[in-house]
CSV table of C-alpha atoms in Angstrom, one decimal:
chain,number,residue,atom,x,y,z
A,231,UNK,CA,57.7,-17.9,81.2
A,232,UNK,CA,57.3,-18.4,85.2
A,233,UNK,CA,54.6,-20.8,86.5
A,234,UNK,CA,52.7,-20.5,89.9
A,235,UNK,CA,51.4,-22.8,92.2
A,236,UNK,CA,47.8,-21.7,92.5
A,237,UNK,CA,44.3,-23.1,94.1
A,238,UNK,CA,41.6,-22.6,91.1
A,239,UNK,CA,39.5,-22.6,93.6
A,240,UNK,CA,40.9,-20.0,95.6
A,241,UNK,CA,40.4,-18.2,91.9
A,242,UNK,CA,36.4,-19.6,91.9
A,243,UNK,CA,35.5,-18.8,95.1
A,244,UNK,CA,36.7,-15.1,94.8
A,245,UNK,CA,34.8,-14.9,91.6
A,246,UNK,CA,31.7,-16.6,93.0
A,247,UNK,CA,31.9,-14.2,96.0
A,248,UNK,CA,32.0,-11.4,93.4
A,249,UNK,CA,28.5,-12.1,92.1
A,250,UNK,CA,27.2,-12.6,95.3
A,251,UNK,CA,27.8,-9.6,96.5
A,252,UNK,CA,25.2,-8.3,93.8
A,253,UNK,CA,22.4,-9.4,95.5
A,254,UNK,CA,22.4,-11.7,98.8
A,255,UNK,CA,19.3,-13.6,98.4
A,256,UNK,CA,21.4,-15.1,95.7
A,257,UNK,CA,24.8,-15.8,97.8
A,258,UNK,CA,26.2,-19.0,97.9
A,259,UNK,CA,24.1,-20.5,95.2
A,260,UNK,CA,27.0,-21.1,93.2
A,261,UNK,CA,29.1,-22.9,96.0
A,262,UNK,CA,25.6,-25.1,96.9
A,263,UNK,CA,25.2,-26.6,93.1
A,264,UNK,CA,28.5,-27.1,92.9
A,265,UNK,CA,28.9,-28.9,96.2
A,266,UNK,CA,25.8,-31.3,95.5
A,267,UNK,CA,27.1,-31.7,91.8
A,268,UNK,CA,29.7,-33.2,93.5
A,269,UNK,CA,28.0,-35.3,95.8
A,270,UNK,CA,25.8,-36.4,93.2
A,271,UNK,CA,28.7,-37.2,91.0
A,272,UNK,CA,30.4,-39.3,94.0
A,273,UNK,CA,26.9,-40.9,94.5
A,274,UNK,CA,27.1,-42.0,90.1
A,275,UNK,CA,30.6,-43.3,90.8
A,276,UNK,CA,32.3,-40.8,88.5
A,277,UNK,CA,36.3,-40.8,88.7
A,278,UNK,CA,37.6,-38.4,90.9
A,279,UNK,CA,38.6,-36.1,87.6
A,280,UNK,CA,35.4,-36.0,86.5
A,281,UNK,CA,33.8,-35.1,90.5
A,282,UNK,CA,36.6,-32.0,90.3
A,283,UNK,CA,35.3,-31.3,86.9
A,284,UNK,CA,31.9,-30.8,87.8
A,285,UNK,CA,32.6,-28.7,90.8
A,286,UNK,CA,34.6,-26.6,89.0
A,287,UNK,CA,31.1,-26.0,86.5
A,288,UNK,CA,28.8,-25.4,89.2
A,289,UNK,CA,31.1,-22.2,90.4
A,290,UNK,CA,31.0,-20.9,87.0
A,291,UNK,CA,27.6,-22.1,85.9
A,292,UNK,CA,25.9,-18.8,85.8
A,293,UNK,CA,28.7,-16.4,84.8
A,294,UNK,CA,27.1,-15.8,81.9
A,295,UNK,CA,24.1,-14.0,83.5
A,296,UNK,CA,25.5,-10.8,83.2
A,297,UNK,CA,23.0,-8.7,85.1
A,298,UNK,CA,21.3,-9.1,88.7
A,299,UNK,CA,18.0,-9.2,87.1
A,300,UNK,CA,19.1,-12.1,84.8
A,301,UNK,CA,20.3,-14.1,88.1
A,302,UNK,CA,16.8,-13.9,89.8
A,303,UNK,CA,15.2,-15.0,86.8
A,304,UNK,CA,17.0,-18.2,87.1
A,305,UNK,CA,16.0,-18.4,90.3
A,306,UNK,CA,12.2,-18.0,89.6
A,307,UNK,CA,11.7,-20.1,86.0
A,308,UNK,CA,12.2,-23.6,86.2
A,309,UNK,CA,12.4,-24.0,82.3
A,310,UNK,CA,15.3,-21.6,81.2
A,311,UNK,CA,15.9,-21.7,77.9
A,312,UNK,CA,19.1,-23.5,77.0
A,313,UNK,CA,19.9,-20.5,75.3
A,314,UNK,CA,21.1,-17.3,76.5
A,315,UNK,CA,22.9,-17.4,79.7
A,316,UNK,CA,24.4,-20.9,79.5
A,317,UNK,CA,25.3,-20.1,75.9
A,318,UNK,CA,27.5,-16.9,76.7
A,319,UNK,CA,29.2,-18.6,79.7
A,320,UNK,CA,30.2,-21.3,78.2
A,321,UNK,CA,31.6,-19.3,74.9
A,322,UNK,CA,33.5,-17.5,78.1
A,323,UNK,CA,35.1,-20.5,79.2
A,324,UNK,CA,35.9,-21.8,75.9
A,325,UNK,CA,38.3,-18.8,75.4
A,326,UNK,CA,39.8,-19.6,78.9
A,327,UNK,CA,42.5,-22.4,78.9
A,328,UNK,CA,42.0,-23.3,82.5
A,329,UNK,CA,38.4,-23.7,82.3
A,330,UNK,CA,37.6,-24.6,78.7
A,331,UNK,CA,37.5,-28.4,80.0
A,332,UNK,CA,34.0,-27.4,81.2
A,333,UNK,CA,32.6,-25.0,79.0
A,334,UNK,CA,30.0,-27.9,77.4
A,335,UNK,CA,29.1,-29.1,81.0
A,336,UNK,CA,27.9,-25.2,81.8
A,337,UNK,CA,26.3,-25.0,77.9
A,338,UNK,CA,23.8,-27.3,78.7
A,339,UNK,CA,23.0,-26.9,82.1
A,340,UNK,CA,19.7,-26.1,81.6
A,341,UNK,CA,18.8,-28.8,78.9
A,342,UNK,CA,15.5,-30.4,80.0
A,343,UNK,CA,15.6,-34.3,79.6
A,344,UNK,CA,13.0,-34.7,77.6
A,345,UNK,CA,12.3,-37.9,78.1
A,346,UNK,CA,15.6,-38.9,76.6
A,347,UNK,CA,15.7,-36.0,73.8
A,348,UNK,CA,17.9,-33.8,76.1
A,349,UNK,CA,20.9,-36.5,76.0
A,350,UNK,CA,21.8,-34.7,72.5
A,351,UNK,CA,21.1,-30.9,71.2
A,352,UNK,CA,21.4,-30.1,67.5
A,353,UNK,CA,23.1,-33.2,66.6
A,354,UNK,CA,25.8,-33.2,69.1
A,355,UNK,CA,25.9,-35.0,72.3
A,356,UNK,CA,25.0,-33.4,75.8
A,357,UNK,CA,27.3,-34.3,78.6
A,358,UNK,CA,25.9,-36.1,81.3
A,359,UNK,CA,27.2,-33.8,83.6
A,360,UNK,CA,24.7,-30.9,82.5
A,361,UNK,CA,22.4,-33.2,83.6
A,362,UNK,CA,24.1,-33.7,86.7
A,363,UNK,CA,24.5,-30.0,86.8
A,364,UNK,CA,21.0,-28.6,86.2
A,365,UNK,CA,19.6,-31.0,88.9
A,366,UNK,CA,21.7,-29.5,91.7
A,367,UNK,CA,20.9,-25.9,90.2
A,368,UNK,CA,17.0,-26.5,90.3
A,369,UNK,CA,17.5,-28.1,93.7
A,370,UNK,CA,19.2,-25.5,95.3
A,371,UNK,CA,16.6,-22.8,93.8
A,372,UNK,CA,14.2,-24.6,95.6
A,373,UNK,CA,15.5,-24.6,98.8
A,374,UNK,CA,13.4,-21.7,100.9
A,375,UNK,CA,15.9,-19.9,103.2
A,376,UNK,CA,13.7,-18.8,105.6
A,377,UNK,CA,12.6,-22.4,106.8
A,378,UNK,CA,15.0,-25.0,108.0
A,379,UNK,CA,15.8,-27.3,105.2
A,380,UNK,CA,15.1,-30.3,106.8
A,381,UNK,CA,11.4,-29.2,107.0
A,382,UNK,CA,11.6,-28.6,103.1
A,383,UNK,CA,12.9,-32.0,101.9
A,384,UNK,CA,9.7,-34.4,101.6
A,385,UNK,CA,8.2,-31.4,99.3
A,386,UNK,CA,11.5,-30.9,97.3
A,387,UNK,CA,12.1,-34.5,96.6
A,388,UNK,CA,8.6,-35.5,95.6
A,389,UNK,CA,8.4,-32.3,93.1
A,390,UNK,CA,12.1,-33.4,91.5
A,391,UNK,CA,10.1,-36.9,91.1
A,392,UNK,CA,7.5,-35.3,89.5
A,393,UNK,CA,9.7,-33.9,87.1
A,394,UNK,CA,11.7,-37.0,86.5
A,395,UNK,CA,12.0,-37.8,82.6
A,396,UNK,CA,10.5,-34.9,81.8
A,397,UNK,CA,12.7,-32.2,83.4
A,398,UNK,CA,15.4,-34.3,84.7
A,399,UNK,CA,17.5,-37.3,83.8
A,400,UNK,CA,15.9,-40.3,85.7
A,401,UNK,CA,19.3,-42.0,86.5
A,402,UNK,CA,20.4,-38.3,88.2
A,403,UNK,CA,17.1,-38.4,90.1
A,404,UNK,CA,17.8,-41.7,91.5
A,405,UNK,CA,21.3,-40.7,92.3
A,406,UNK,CA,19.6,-37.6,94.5
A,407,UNK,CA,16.9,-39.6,96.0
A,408,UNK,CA,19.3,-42.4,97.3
A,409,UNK,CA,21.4,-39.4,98.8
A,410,UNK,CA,18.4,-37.7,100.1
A,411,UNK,CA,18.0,-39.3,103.4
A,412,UNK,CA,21.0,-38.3,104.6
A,413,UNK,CA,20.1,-35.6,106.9
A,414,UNK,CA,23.6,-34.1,106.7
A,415,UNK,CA,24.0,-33.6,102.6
A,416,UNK,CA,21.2,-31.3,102.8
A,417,UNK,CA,22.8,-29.6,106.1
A,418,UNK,CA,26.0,-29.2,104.4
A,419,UNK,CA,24.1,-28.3,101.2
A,420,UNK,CA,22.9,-25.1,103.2
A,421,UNK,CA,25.7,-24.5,105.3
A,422,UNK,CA,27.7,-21.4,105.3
A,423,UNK,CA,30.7,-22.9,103.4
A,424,UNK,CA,29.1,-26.0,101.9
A,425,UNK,CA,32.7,-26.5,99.9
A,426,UNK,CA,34.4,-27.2,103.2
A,427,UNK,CA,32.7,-30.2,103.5
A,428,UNK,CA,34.1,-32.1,100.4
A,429,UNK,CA,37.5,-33.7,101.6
A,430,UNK,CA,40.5,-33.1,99.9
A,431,UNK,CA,39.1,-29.9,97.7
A,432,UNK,CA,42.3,-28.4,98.1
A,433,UNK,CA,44.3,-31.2,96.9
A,434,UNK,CA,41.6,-31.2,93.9
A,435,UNK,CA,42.1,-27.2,93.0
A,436,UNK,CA,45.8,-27.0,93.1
A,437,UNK,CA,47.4,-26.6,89.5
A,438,UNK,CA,50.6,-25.5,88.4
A,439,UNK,CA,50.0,-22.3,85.7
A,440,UNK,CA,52.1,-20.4,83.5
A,441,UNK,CA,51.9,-16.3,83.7
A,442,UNK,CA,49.8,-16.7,80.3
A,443,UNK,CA,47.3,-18.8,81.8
A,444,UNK,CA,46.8,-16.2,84.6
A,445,UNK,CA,46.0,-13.7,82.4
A,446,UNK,CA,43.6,-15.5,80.8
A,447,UNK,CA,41.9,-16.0,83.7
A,448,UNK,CA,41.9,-12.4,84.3
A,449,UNK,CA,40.9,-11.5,81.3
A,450,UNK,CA,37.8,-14.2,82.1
A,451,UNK,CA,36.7,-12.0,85.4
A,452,UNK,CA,37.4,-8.3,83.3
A,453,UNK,CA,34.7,-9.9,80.9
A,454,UNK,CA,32.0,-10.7,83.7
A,455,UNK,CA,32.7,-7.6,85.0
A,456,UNK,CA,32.6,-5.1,81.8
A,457,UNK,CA,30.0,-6.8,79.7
A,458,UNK,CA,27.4,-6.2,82.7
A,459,UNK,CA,27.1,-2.6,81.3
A,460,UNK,CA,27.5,-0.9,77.4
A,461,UNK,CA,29.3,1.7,78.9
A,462,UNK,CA,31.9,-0.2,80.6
A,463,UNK,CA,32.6,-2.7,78.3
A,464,UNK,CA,36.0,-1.6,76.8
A,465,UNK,CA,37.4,-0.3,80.4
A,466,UNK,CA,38.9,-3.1,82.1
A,467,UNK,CA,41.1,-4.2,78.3
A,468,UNK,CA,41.8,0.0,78.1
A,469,UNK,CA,43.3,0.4,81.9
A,470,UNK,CA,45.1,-2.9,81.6
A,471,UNK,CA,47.0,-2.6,78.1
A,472,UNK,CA,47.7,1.0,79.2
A,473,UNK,CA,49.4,-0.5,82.8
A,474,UNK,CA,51.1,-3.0,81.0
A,475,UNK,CA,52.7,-0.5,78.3
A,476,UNK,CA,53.8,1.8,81.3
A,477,UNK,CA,55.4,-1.1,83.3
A,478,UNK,CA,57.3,-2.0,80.3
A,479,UNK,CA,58.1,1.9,79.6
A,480,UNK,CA,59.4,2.1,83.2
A,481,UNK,CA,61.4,-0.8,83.4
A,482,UNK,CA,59.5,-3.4,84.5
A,483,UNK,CA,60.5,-7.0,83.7
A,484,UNK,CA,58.4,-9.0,81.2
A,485,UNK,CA,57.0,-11.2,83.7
A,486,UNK,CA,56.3,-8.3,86.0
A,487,UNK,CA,54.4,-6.3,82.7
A,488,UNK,CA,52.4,-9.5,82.8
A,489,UNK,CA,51.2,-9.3,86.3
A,490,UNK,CA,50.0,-5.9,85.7
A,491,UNK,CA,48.3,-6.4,82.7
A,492,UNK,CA,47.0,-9.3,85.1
A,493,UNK,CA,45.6,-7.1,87.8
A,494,UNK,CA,44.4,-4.1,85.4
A,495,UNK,CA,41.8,-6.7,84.2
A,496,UNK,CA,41.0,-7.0,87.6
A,497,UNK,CA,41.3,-4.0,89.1
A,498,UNK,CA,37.8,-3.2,89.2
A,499,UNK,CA,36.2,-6.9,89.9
A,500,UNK,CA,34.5,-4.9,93.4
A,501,UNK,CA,31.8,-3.3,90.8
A,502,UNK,CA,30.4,-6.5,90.5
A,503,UNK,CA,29.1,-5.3,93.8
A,504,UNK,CA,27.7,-2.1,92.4
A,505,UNK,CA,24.2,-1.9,90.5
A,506,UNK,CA,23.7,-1.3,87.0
A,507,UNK,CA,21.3,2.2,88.0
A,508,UNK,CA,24.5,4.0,89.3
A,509,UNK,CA,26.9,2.4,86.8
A,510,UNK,CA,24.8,3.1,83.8
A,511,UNK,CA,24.0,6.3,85.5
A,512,UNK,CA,23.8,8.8,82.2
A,513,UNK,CA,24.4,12.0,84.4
A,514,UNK,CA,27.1,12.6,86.8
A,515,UNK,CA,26.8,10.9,90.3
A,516,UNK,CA,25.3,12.0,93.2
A,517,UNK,CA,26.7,11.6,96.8
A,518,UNK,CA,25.2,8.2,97.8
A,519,UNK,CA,25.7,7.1,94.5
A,520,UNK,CA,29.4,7.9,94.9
A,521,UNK,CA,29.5,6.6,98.1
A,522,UNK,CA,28.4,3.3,96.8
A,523,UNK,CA,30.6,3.7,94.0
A,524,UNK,CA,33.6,4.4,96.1
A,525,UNK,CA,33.1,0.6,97.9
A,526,UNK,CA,33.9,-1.1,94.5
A,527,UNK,CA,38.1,-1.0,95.5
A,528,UNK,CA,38.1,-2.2,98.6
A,529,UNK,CA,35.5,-5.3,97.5
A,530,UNK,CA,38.3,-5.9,94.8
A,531,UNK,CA,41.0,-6.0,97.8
A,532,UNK,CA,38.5,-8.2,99.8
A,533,UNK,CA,37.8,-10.5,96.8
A,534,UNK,CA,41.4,-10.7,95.8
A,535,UNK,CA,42.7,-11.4,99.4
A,536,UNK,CA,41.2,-14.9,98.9
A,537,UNK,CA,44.0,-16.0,96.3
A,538,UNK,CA,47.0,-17.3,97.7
A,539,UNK,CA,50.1,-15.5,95.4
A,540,UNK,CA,48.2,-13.0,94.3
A,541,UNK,CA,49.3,-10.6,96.8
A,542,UNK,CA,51.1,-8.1,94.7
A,543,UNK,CA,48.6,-8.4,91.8
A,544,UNK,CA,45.9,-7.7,94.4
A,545,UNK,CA,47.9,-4.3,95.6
A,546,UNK,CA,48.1,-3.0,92.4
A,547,UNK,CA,44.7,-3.5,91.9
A,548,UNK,CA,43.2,-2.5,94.7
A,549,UNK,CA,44.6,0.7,95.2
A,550,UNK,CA,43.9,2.4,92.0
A,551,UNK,CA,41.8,5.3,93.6
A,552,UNK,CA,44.6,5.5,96.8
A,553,UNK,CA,46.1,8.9,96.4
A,554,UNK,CA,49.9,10.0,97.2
A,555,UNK,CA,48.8,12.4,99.9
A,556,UNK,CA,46.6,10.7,101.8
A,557,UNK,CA,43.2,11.9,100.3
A,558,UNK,CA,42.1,8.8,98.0
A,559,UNK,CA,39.8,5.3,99.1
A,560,UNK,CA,39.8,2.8,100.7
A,561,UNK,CA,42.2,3.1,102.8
A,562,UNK,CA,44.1,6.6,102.7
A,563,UNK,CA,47.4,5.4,101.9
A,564,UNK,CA,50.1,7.7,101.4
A,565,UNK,CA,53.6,8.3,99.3
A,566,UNK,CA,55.0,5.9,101.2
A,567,UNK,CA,52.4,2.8,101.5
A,568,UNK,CA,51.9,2.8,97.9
A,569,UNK,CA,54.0,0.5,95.7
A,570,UNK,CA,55.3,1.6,91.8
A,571,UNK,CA,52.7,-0.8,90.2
A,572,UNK,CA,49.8,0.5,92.5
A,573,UNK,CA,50.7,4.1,91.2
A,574,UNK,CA,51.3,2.6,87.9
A,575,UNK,CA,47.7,1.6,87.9
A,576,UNK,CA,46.1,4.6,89.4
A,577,UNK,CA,47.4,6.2,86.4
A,578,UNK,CA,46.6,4.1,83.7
A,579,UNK,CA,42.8,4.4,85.1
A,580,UNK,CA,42.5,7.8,84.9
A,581,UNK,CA,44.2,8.1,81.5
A,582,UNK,CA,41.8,5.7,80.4
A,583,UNK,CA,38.7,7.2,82.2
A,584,UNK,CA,39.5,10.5,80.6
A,585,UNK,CA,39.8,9.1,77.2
A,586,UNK,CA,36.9,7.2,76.8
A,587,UNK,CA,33.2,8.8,76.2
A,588,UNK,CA,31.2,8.5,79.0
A,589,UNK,CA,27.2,9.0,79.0
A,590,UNK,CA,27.4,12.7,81.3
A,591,UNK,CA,30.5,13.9,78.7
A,592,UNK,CA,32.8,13.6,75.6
A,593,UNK,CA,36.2,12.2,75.5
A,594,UNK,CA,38.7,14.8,76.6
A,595,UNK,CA,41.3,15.7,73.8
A,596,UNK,CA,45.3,14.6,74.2
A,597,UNK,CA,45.7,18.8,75.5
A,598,UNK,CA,42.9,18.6,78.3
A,599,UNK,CA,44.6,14.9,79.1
A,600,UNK,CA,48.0,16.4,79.6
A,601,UNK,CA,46.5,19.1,81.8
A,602,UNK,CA,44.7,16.9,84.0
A,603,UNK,CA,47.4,14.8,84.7
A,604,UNK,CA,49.7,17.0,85.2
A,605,UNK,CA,47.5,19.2,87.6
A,606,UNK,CA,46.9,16.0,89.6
A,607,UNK,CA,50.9,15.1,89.8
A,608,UNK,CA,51.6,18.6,91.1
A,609,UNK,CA,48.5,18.5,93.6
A,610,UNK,CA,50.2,14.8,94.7
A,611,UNK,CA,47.6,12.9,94.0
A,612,UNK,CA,49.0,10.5,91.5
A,613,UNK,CA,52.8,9.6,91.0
A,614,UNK,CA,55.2,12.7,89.4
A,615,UNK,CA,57.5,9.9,87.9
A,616,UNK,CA,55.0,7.9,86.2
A,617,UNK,CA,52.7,11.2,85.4
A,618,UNK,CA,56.1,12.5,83.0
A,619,UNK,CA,56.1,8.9,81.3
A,620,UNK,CA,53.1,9.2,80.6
A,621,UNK,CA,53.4,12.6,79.2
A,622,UNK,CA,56.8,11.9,77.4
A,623,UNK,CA,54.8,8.6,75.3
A,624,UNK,CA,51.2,10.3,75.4
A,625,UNK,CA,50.7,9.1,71.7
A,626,UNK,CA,52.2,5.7,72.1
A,627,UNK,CA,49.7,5.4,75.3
A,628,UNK,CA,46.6,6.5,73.5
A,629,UNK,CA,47.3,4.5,70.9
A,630,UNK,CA,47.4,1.1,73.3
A,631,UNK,CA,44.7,2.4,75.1
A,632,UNK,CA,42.1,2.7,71.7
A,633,UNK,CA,43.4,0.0,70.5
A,634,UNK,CA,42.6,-2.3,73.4
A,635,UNK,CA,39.1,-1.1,73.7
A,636,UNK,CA,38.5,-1.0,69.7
A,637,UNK,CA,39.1,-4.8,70.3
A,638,UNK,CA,36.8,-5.3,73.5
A,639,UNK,CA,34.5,-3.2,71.9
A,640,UNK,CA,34.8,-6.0,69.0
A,641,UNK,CA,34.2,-8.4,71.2
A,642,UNK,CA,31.4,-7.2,73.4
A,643,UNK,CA,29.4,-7.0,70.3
A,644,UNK,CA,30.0,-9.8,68.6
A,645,UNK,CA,29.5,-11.6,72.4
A,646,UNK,CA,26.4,-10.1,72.1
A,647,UNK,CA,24.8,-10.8,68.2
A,648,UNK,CA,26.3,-14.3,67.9
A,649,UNK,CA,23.2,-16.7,68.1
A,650,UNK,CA,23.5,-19.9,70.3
A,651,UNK,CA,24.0,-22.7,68.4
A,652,UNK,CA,26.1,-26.3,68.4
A,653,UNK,CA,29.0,-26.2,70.4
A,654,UNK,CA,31.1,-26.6,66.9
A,655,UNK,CA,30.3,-23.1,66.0
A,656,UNK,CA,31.6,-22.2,69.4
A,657,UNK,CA,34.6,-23.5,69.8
């Protein structure tokens, strides 16, 4: 199977950026804890692997606060449960080769010390590095962006030494105070692009993965993506299985089947961008609400434009809702502009749109299916050639399509009921 050269942080920052987008008085909290994680794990004399480690956590500490409401309340309640959030991202990451390595680090992240209690949770140790974590995290939050931060650090430092013991490991507090007076950490801390400022980041992120390990990572994003909302749980699995099957039905070579099953998963990572009111929406859309709906693509091309080799995986994605003639978002591409896997996709998404049951109206039966796809391919708004495979293999394709959202489905409820506990029942 082929490997690529590939920047996991290229693949963080775009994910990152995702979640921002949801709400900006939360953008760039992820990139800040993960740069002072860093800093503070340079300050402790960590080796290097361990420094890339922990930056890699503090991109992905919160992915498992699915909703924007979730997010603030982080923000606002300085003793989060360990549970919840920190549980379901880590379970996330477990189930994601590249990033397993720091599923326990995000688990705990929000571990109080306890006065020493904290350094183990149901009988199993806690990594130091969720201790490193959570301070960064709680120091960020309590960073006002509307002052300048230099003005907030006497108050900040003296209410993380309150806290020391209690809240937050002592030896991590004395890391942060020795760093403290250093005018520029907490400058860089709040710049724009706080990541910039770590030397060598690039070196750090660059990995060499196999096709398998891509997907996986996909699959990762589909998940943040899909679990933010019941009703779109199963769609990300159903659109991608359904590409893959009609790239290998058409020709496509293995390695190619696997890049679209790579960018079905994320051909809809812009709705990360989109609230849960209009997605969970349980009548038809209105114009504004489509009009915000209708940004979700090109945030997906935006997003996945920051990946270096992902190029073709991004066009596939990102121009799902493109139309042959001209007519479709976001940027009215026509026959010729739009490549086989792009009108591969576009496909795939409708069939599964039309399949599943929506909260405005029932699935549509194999018949109305046909009809709809074939009045589109004569109106040219999807591809003729890949409207007949579809057609000739309609059972086949349904088949792969239920199946792949039977099993996200699975998942997305056991996600849900299984209760937090050690990380040997999570593995």
């Amino acid at each position: 199977m082929e490997n690529i050269n590939i920047n996991l942080f290229d693949i963080l920052t775009c994910l990152s950026g995702a979640i921002d987008l949801a709400r900006p008085e939360l953008s760039n909290h992820h990139h800040q804890v993960a740069y002072l994680a860093c800093r503070l794990a340079e300050k402790l004399n960590l080796p290097a692997e361990q420094q890339r480690d922990i930056l890699i956590a503090g991109l992905v500490h919160d992915i498992g606060a699915f909703t924007v409401d979730e997010r603030l309340s982080l923000i606002e309640d300085e003793r989060v449960t360990a549970h919840s959030h920190a549980f379901r991202g880590a379970k996330l990451l477990r189930e994601c080769p590249p990033f397993a390595k720091v599923a326990d680090t995000v688990c705990y992240h929000h571990l109080p010390w306890d006065n020493g209690a904290g350094a183990d949770f149901m009988g199993s140790p806690v990594p130091f590095a969720s201790h490193i974590l959570h301070l960064a995290d709680r120091t960020s939050v309590l960073i006002s962006r509307g002052k300048t931060v230099l003005s907030q650090v006497p108050g900040i430092m003296e209410r993380i030494k309150q806290q020391s013991g209690d809240i937050f490991c002592p030896t991590v507090v004395d890391a942060l105070t020795g760093l403290s007076d250093k005018e520029s950490i907490w400058l860089e801390l709040t710049d724009k692009a706080p990541l910039d400022c770590i030397p060598d980041i690039s070196y750090w992120g660059m990995v060499r993965l196999s096709l398998k390990d891509i997907v996986s990572i996909a699959e990762l994003f589909s998940q943040i993506i899909d679990f933010r909302s019941r009703f779109t749980a199963t769609h990300s699995a159903g659109v991608a299985k359904t590409a893959q099957k009609l790239a290998e039905l058409i020709g496509f070579s293995p390695n190619e089947c696997l890049l679209m099953l790579t960018a079905g998963y994320l051909h809809d990572l812009g709705k990360l961008a989109i609230d849960n009111e209009v997605l969970e929406k349980p009548s038809a859309l209105d114009t504004r609400e489509y009009d915000i709906m209708r940004s979700h693509t090109y945030y997906t091309y935006r997003l996945l434009g920051q990946i270096k080799g992902f190029e073709t995986i991004n066009q596939w994605a990102s121009f799902h809702h493109e139309k042959l003639d001209g007519s479709g978002y976001p940027f009215n591409l026509s026959n010729e502009s739009l490549p086989l896997g792009a009108r591969i996709m576009a496909v795939a998404d409708i069939f599964s749109a039309v399949t599943e049951h929506r909260p405005y109206r029932a699935a549509m039966s194999m018949a109305q299916v046909a009809h709809v796809l074939q009045r589109m391919a004569d109106d040219q708004a999807i591809c003729p050639k890949v409207t007949r495979v579809v057609l000739e293999n309609l059972g086949l394709l349904t088949d792969t399509c239920q199946e792949a959202e039977r099993d996200a489905l699975e998942r997305y409820q056991r996600f849900l009921n299984e209760k937090p506990d050690s990380r040997s029942d999570n593995s």
